Coordinates of C-alpha atoms and ligand atoms in Angstrom, one line a residue:
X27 CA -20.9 15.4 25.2
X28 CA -23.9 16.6 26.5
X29 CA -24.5 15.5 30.3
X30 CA -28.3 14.1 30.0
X31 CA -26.3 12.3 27.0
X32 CA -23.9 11.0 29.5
X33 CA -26.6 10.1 32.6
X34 CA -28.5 7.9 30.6
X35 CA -25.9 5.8 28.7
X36 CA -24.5 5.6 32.3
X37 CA -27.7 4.5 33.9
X38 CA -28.2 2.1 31.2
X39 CA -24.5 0.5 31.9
X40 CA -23.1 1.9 28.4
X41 CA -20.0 2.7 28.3
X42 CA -20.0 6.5 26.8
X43 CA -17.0 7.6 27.4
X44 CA -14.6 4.9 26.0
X45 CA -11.4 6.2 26.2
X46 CA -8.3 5.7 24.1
X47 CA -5.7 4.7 27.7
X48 CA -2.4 4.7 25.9
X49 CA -0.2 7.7 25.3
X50 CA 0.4 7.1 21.5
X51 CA 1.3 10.1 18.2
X52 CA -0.7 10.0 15.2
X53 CA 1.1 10.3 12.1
X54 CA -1.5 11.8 9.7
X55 CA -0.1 11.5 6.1
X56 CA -1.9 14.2 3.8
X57 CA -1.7 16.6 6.4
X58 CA -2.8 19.4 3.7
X59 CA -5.4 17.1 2.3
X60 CA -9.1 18.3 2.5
X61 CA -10.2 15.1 5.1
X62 CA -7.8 16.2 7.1
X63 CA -9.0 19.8 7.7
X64 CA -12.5 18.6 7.4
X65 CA -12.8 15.5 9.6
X66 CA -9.4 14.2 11.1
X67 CA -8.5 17.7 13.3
X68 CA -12.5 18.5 14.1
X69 CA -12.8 14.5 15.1
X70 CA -9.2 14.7 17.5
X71 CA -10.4 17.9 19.2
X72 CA -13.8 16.7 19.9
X73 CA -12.2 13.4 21.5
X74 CA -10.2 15.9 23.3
X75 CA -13.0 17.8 24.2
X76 CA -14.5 15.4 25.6
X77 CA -11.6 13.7 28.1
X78 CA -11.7 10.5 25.2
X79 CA -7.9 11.1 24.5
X80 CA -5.4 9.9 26.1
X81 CA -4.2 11.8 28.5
X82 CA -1.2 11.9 27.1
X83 CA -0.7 12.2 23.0
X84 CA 0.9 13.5 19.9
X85 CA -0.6 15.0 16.2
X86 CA 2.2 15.2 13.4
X87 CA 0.9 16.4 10.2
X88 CA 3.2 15.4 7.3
X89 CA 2.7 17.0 3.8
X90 CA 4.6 18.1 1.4
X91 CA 4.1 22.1 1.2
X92 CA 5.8 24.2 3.4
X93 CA 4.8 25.2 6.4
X94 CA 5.4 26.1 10.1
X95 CA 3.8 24.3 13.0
X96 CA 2.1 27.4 13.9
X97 CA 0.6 28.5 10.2
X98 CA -0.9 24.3 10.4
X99 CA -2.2 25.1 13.4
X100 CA -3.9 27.9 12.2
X101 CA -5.2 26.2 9.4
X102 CA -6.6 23.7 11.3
X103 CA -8.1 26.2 13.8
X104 CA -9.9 28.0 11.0
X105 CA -11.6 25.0 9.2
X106 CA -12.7 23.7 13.2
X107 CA -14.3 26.5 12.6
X108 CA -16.6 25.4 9.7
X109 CA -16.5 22.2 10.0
X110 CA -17.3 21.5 14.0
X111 CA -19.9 19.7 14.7
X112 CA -20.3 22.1 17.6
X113 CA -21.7 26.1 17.2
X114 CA -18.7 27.2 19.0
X115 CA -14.8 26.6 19.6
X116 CA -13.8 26.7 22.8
X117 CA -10.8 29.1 22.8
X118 CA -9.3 27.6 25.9
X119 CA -9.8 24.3 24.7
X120 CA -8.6 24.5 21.4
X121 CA -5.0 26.2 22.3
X122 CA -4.0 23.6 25.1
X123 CA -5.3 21.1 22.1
X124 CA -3.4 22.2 19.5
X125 CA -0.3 22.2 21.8
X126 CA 0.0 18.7 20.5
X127 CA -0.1 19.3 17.0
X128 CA 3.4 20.2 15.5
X129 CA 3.6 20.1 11.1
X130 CA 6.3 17.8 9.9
X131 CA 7.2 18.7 6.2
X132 CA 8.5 16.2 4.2
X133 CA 8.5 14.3 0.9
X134 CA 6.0 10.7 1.3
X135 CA 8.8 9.0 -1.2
X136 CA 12.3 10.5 0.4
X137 CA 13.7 8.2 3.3
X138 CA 15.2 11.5 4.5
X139 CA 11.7 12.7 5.7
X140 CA 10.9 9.2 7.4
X141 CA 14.8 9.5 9.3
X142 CA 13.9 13.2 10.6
X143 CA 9.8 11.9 11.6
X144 CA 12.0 9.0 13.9
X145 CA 14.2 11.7 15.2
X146 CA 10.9 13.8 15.7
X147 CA 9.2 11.1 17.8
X148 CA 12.5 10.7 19.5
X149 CA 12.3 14.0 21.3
X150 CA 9.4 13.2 22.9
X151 CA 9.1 12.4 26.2
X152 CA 8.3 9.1 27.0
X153 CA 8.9 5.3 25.4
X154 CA 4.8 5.3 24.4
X155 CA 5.2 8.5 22.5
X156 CA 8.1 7.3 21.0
X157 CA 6.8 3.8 19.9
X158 CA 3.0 3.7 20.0
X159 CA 1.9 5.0 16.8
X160 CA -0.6 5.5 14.4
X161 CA -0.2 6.1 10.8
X162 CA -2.9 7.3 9.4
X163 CA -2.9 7.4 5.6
X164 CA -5.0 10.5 4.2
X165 CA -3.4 10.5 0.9
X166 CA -3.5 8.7 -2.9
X167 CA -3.7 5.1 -2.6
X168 CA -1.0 5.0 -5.0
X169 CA 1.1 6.3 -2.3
X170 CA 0.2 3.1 0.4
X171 CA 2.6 1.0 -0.3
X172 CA 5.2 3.7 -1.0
X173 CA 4.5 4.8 2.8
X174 CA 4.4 1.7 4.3
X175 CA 8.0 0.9 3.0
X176 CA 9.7 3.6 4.1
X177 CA 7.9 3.4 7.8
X178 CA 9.1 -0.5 7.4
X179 CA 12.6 0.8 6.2
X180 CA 13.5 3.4 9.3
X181 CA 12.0 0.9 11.6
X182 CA 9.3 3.6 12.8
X183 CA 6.5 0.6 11.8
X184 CA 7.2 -3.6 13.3
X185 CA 5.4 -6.0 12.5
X186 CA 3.8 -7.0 16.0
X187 CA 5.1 -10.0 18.1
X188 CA 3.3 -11.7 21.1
X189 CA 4.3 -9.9 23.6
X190 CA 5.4 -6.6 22.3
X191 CA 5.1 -4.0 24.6
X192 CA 4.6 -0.9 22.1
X193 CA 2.3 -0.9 18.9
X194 CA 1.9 0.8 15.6
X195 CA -0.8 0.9 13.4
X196 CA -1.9 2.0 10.1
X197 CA -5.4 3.1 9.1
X198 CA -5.8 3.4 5.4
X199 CA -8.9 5.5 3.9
X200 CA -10.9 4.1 0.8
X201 CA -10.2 3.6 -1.9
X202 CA -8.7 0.5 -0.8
X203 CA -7.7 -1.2 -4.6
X204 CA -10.1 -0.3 -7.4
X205 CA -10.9 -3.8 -8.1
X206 CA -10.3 -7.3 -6.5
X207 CA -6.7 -7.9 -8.4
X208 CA -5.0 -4.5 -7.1
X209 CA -7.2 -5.0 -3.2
X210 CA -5.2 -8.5 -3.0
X211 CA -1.9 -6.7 -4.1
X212 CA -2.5 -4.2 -2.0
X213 CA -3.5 -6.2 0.8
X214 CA -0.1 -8.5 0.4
X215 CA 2.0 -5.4 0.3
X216 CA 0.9 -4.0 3.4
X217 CA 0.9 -7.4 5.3
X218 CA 4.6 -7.9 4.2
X219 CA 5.4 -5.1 7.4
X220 CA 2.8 -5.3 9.3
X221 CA 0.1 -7.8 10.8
X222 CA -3.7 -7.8 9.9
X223 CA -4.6 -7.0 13.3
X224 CA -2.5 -3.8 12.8
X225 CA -4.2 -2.3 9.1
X226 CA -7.5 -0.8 10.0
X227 CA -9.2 -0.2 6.8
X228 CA -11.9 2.7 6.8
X229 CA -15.5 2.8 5.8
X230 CA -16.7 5.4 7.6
X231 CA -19.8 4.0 7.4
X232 CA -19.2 2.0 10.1
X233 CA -18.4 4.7 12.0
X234 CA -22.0 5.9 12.3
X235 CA -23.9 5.5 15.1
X236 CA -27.2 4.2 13.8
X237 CA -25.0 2.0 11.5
X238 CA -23.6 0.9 14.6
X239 CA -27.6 0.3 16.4
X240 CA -28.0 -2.2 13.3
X241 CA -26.4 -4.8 15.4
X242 CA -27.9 -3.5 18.7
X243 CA -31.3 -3.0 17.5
X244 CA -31.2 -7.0 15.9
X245 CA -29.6 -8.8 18.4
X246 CA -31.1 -7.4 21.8
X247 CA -34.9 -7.3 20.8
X248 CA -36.1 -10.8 21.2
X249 CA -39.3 -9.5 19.3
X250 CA -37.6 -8.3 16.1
X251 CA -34.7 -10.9 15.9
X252 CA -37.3 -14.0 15.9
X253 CA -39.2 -11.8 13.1
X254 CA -35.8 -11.4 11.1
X255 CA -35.9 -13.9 8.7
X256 CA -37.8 -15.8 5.2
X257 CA -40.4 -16.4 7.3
X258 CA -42.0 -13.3 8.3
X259 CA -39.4 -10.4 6.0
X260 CA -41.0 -10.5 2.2
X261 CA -38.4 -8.2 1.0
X262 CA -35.8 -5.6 2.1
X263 CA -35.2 -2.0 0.6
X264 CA -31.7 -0.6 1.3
X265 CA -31.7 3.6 -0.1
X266 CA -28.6 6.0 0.0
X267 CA -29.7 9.1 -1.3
X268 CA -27.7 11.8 -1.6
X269 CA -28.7 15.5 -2.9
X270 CA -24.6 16.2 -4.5
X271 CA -23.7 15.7 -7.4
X272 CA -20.3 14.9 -8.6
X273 CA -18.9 18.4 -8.3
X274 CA -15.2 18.4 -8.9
X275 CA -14.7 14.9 -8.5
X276 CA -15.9 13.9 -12.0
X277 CA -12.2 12.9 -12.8
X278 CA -12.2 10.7 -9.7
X279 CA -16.0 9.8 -10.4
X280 CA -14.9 8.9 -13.9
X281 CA -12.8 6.0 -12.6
X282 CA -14.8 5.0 -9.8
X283 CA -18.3 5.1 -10.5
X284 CA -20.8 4.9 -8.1
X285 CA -20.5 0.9 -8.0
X286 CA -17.0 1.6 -6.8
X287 CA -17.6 4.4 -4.9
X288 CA -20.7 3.5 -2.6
X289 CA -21.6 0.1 -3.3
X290 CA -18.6 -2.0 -3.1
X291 CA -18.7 -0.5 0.7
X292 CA -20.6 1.6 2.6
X293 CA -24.2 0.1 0.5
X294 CA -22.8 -4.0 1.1
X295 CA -21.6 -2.5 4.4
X296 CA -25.0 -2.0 5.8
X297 CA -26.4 -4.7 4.1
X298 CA -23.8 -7.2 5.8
X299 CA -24.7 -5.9 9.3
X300 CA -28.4 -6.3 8.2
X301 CA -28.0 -9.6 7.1
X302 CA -25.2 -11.0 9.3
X303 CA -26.2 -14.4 11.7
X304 CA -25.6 -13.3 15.3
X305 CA -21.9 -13.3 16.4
X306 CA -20.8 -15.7 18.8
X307 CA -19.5 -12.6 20.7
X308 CA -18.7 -8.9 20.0
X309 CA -14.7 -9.7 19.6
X310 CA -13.7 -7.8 16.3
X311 CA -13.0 -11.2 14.5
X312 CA -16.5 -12.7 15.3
X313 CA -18.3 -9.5 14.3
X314 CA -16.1 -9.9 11.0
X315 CA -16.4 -13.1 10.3
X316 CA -20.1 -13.2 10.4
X317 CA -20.0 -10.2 8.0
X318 CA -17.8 -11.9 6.1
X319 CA -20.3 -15.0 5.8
X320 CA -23.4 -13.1 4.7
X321 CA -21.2 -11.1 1.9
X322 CA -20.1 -14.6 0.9
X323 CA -24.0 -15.9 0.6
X324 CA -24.6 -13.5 -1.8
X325 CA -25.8 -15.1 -4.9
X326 CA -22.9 -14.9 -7.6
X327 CA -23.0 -11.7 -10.0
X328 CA -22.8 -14.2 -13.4
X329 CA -23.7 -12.5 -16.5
X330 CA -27.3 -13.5 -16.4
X331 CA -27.7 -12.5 -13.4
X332 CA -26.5 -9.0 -13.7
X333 CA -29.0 -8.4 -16.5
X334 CA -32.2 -8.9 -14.7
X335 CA -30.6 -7.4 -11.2
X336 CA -28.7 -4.7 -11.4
X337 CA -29.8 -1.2 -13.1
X338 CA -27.0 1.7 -13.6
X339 CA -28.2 5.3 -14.0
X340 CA -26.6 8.8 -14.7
X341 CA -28.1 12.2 -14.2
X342 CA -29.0 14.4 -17.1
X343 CA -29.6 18.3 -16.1
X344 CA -32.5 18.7 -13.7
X345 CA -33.0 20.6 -10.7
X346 CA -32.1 19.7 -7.3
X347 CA -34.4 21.2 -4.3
X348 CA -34.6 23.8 -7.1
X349 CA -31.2 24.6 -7.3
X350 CA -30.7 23.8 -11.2
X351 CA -27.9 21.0 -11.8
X352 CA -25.8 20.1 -14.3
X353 CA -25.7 16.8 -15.9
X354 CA -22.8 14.3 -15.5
X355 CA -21.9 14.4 -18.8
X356 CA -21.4 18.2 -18.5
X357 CA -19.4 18.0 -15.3
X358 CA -15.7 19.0 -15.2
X359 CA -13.1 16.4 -16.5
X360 CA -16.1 14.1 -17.1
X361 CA -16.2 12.5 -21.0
X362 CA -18.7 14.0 -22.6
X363 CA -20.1 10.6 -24.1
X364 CA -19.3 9.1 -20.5
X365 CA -21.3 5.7 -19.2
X366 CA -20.0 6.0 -15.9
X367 CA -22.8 5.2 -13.6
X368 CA -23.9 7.7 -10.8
X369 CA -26.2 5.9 -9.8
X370 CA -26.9 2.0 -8.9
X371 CA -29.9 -0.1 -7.8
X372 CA -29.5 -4.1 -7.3
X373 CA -31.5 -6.8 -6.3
X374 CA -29.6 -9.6 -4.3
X375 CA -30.1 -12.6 -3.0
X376 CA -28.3 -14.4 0.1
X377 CA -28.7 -17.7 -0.2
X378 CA -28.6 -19.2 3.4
X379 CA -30.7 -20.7 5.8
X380 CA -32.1 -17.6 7.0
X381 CA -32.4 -15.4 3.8
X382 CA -33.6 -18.1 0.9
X383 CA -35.7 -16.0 -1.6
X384 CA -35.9 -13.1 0.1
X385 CA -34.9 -10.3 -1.9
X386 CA -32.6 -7.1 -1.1
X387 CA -32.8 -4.3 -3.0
X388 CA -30.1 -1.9 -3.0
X389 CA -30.0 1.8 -4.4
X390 CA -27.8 5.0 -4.1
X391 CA -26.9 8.0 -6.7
X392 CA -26.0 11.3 -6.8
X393 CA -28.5 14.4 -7.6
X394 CA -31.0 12.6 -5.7
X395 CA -34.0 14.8 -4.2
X396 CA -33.3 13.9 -0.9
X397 CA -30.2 13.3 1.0
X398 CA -31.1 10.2 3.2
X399 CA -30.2 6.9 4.2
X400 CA -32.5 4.3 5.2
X401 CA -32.7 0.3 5.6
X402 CA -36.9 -0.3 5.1
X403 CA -37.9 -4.1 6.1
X404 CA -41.0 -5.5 5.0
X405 CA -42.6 -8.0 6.3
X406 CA -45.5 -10.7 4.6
X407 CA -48.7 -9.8 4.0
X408 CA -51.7 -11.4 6.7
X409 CA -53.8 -14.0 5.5
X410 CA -56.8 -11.6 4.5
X411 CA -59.4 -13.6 4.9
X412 CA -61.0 -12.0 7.8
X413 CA -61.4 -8.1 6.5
X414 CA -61.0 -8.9 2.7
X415 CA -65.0 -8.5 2.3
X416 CA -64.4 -5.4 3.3
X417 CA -62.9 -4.3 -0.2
X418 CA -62.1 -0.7 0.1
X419 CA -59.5 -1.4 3.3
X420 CA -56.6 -0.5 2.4
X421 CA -53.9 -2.9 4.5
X422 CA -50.6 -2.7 4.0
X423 CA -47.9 -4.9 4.8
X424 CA -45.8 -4.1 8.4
X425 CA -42.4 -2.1 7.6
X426 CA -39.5 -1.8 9.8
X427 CA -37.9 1.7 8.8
X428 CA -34.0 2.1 10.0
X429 CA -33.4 6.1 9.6
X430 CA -29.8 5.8 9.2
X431 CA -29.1 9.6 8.5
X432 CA -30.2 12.5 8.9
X433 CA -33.5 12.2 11.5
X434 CA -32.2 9.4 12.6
X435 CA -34.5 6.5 14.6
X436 CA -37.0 3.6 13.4
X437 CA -40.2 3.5 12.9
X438 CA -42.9 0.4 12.4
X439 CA -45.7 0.7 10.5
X440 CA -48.9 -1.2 11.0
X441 CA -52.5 -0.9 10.6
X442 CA -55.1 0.8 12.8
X443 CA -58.5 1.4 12.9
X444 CA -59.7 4.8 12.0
X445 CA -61.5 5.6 15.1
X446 CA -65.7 5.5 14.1
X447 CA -68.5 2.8 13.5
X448 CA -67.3 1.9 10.2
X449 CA -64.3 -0.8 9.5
X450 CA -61.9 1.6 8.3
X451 CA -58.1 0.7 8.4
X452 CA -55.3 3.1 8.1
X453 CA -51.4 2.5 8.2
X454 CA -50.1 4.1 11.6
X455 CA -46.3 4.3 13.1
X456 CA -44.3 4.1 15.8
X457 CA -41.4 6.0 16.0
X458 CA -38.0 6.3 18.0
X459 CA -36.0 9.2 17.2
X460 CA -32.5 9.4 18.3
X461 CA -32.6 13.6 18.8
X462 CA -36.1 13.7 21.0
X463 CA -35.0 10.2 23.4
X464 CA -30.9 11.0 24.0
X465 CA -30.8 14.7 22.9
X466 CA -28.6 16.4 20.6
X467 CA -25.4 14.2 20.6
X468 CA -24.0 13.0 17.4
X469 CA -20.4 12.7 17.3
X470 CA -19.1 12.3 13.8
X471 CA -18.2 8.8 12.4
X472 CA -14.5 10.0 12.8
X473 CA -14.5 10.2 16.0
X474 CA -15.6 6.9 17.0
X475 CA -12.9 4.9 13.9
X476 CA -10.0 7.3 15.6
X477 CA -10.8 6.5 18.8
X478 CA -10.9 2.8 18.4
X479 CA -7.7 3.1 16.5
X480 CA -5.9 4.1 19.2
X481 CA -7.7 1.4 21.3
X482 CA -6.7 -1.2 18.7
X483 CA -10.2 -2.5 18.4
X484 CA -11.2 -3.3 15.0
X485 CA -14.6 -4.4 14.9
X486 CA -15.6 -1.4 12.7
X487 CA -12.7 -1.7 10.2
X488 CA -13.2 -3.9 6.9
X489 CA -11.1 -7.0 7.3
X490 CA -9.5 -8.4 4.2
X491 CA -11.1 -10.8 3.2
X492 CA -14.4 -8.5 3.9
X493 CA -13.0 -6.2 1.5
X494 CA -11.8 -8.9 -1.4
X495 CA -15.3 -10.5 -0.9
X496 CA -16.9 -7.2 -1.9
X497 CA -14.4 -7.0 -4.6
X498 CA -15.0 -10.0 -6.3
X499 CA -19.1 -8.6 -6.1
X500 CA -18.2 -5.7 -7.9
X501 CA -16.1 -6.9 -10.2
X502 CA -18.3 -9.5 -11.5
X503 CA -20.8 -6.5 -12.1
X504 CA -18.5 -4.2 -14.0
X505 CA -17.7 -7.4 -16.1
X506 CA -21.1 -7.8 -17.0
X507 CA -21.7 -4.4 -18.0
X508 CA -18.6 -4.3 -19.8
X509 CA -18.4 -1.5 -22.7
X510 CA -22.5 -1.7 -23.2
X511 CA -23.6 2.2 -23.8
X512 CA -26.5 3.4 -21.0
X513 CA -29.7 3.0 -22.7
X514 CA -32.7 5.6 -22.3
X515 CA -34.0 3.9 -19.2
X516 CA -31.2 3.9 -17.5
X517 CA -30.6 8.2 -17.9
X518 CA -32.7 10.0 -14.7
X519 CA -32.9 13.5 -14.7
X520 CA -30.9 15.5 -11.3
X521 CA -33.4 15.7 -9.1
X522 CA -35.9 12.7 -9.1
X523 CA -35.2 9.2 -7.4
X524 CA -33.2 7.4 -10.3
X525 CA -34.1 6.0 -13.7
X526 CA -37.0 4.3 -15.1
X527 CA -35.1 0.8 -15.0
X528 CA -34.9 1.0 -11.6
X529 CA -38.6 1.5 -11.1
X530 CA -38.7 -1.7 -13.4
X531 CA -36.4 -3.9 -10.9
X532 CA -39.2 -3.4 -8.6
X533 CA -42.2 -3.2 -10.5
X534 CA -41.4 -7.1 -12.3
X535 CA -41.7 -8.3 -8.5
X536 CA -44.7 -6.4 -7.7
X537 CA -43.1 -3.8 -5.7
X538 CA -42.2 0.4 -5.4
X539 CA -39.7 1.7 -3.9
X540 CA -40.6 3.2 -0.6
X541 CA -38.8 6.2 -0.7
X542 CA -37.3 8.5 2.2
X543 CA -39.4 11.6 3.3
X544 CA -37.9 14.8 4.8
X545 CA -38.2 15.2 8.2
X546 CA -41.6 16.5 9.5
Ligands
LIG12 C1 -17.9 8.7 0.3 C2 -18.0 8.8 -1.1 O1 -17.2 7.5 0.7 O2 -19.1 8.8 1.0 C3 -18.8 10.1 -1.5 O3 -16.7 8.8 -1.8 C4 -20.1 10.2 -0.8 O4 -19.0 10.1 -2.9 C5 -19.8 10.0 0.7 O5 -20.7 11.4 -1.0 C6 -21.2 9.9 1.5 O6 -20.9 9.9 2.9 P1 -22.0 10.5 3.9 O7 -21.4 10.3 5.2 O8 -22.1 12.0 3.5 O9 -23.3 9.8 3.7

């Protein structure tokens, strides 16, 4: 981490460098997988890197194909290599790092593979080794319960007891179910061996540092938190954009959709910590619960409801940042007469206290020109009685803008005067930027859900009902649509910001869509 980084968190009294304290082994199932080469490795050896391990701990990687400790470690070394988040490896590092990291082949539904993984963690050296693990489920959720069976079955995972002096955990990756039916079956077969407080479901969303600010940004500024209500907010914008397109996950993308894919977390994610009322404390189960509360004020998805609020899209052929892309229906293993959406806008409404009327809008696709996320609050227009004889000033409303990624910071907008003897108005900002005030550091989202894995806090993990609530959202939608075809509206060429319905959602209210700008 870089040391200004580390100064000024200190001098503010943050804790930086939260550490993992217990010697524990991570079990990472789909050891061959693409995350883990990606992000699991590069997230452990930063952690490492920077003394947030413990100082004692284990990596078994257990796939299928055959290999040797040392040709895993290899592998591992070379996609650091890409995918670091740092220019460079450090050598030195790296090799007393990856003298944790031994490759346990094995077959995820032969008890035999479980037996020899106990006798594995059995040569270790100490009890905490041994007996503090993590599981960590990279693979098919088909394969979850399967897993968590034979860990139940060779006793490598216990159901935790008051008291217990050694813990397991398991940290399952999305997709967790595919609708609210197989998330509650899922969720029962998993809590058969193991207690909620040990399943740590992932949105690595939540992960994300400026995701993470949401919460700070609401509840320690007096001056926006009395603002943050149906008094002063008119309405609030919520944009994932993302430049990709579906590449060769159209057989995946075929199943999932973009409601499935993006909305039904990481898009009701954000808006939850938006919306949320303030926690009684920062304990993982108030945090939750207060999620919890403002996913369950949502206004219900009925039929009705769905029809005036919620738009799909999907890309036809365009060109993205003039790379020329294909459309969806062209993509590999994609139907060609496919209504899968790749793109989704909503308005919702949270009907509590605090929210009545106000609407959220809610938008992410794919092929999109810009790849940015951003939470855009505006607030009511003034009274304009004072300058409205002055017809040609142009006043806009005040906008809070969360940057959550990439430029990440917040900006307010507001009106000035144009400097001169006329009344001329102008919209002006203020901006905090994450890079210029606390320099380069921006540890991947991995790094932060691993870490408080092995720290056993699960504020930033979806608890169940969290995840069943978001279910039963989604659900509702996808019943509503049904086996309707996309209509013309509802098609947006790669490249642009969605289809024409979705300027519609907006334009019946009297609103645009703000939409994010490339860095400066
Ligand atoms: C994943 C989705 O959960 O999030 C992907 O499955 C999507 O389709 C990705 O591209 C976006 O994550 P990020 O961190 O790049 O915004």
């Amino acid at each position: 981490m870089a040391e200004e980084m580390k100064t000024k968190l200190a001098a503010a009294g943050l804790e930086a460098n939260r550490k993992a304290d217990e010697p524990c082994t991570i079990v990472i199932f789909g050891a061959s997988g693409d995350l883990t080469a990606r992000k699991l490795i590069p997230a452990l050896y930063h952690l490492y890197v920077d003394g947030q391990m413990p100082e004692s701990f284990r990596v078994v990687g257990f796939a299928r194909r055959d290999k040797t400790d040392e040709s895993w470690c290899n592998e591992m070394r070379e996609s650091l290599e890409k995918y670091s988040r740092t220019k460079n490896v450090d050598e030195k590092k790296w090799n007393s790092f990856a003298a944790n990291l031994s490759y346990h082949q094995g077959d995820l539904t032969e008890a035999e593979a479980y037996t020899r993984l106990g006798d594995r963690l059995q040569r270790y050296e100490s009890e905490e080794l041994k007996r503090n693990l993590v599981f960590y489920l990279a693979i098919s959720p088909s394969l979850f319960g399967e897993v968590v069976d034979q860990l139940h079955a060779t006793q490598l995972l216990h159901r935790w007891e008051e008291g217990d002096e050694y813990w397991q955990r398991v940290v399952v990756e999305k997709p967790f179910g595919h609708d609210l039916q197989s998330a509650k079956l899922l969720n029962n077969h998993l809590l058969r061996h193991a207690r909620e407080r040990q399943i740590f479901r992932i949105d690595h969303y939540l992960g994300k540092e400026t995701v993470q600010n949401i919460m700070m940004f609401r509840f320690s500024n007096a001056i926006f938190e009395q603002l943050w209500n149906r008094e002063a907010i008119e309405h609030v914008q919520i944009t994932v954009g993302e430049t990709v397109g579906v590449g060769s996950r159209g057989g995946y993308f075929e199943e999932s959709g973009t409601i499935r894919d993006m909305v039904q977390n990481h898009l009701l994610q954000i808006l939850s910590l938006v919306a949320m009322e303030p926690p009684p404390s920062l304990a993982a189960e108030d945090v939750r619960g207060e999620k919890v509360k403002a996913l369950k004020s949502i206004r219900a998805m009925t039929k009705e409801n769905v029809a005036k609020q919620v738009v799909r899209g999907q890309y036809f052929a365009g060109t993205v940042n003039g790379e020329s892309r294909k459309g969806y229906r062209q993509e590999e293993k994609v139907d060609p007469e496919s209504n899968v959406d790749t793109y989704v806008a909503l308005k919702l409404f949270i009907d509590n206290w605090r929210w009545s009327g106000v609407p959220f809008y809610l938008r992410t696709g794919k092929n999109l020109p810009l790849r940015a996320s951003e939470v855009r609050v505006q607030f009511r227009p003034t009274p304009n009685v004072l300058f409205a004889a002055k017809g040609d000033l142009d006043l806009m409303p005040n906008a809070i803008t969360l940057r959550l990624q990439p430029d990440e910071g917040i900006s307010l907008r507001f009106n000035g005067k144009v400097p001169g003897n006329s009344i001329t108005s102008r919209p002006v900002r203020m901006h905090f930027g994450y890079d210029s005030e606390f320099g380069a550091y921006t540890p991947e989202a991995y790094e932060r859900l691993l870490l408080e894995a092995m720290a056993g806090d699960s504020t930033l993990f979806i608890r169940r009902d969290e995840v069943e609530t978001a279910w039963q959202i989604v659900d509702d939608i996808r019943a509503a649509w049904g086996d309707e075809p996309l209509t013309n509206r509802e098609f947006y060429a790669a490249g642009s910001w969605g289809p024409m319905a979705a300027e519609d959602l907006l334009a019946n209210d009297q609103y645009v869509w703000h939409d994010p700008q490339p860095a400066k």
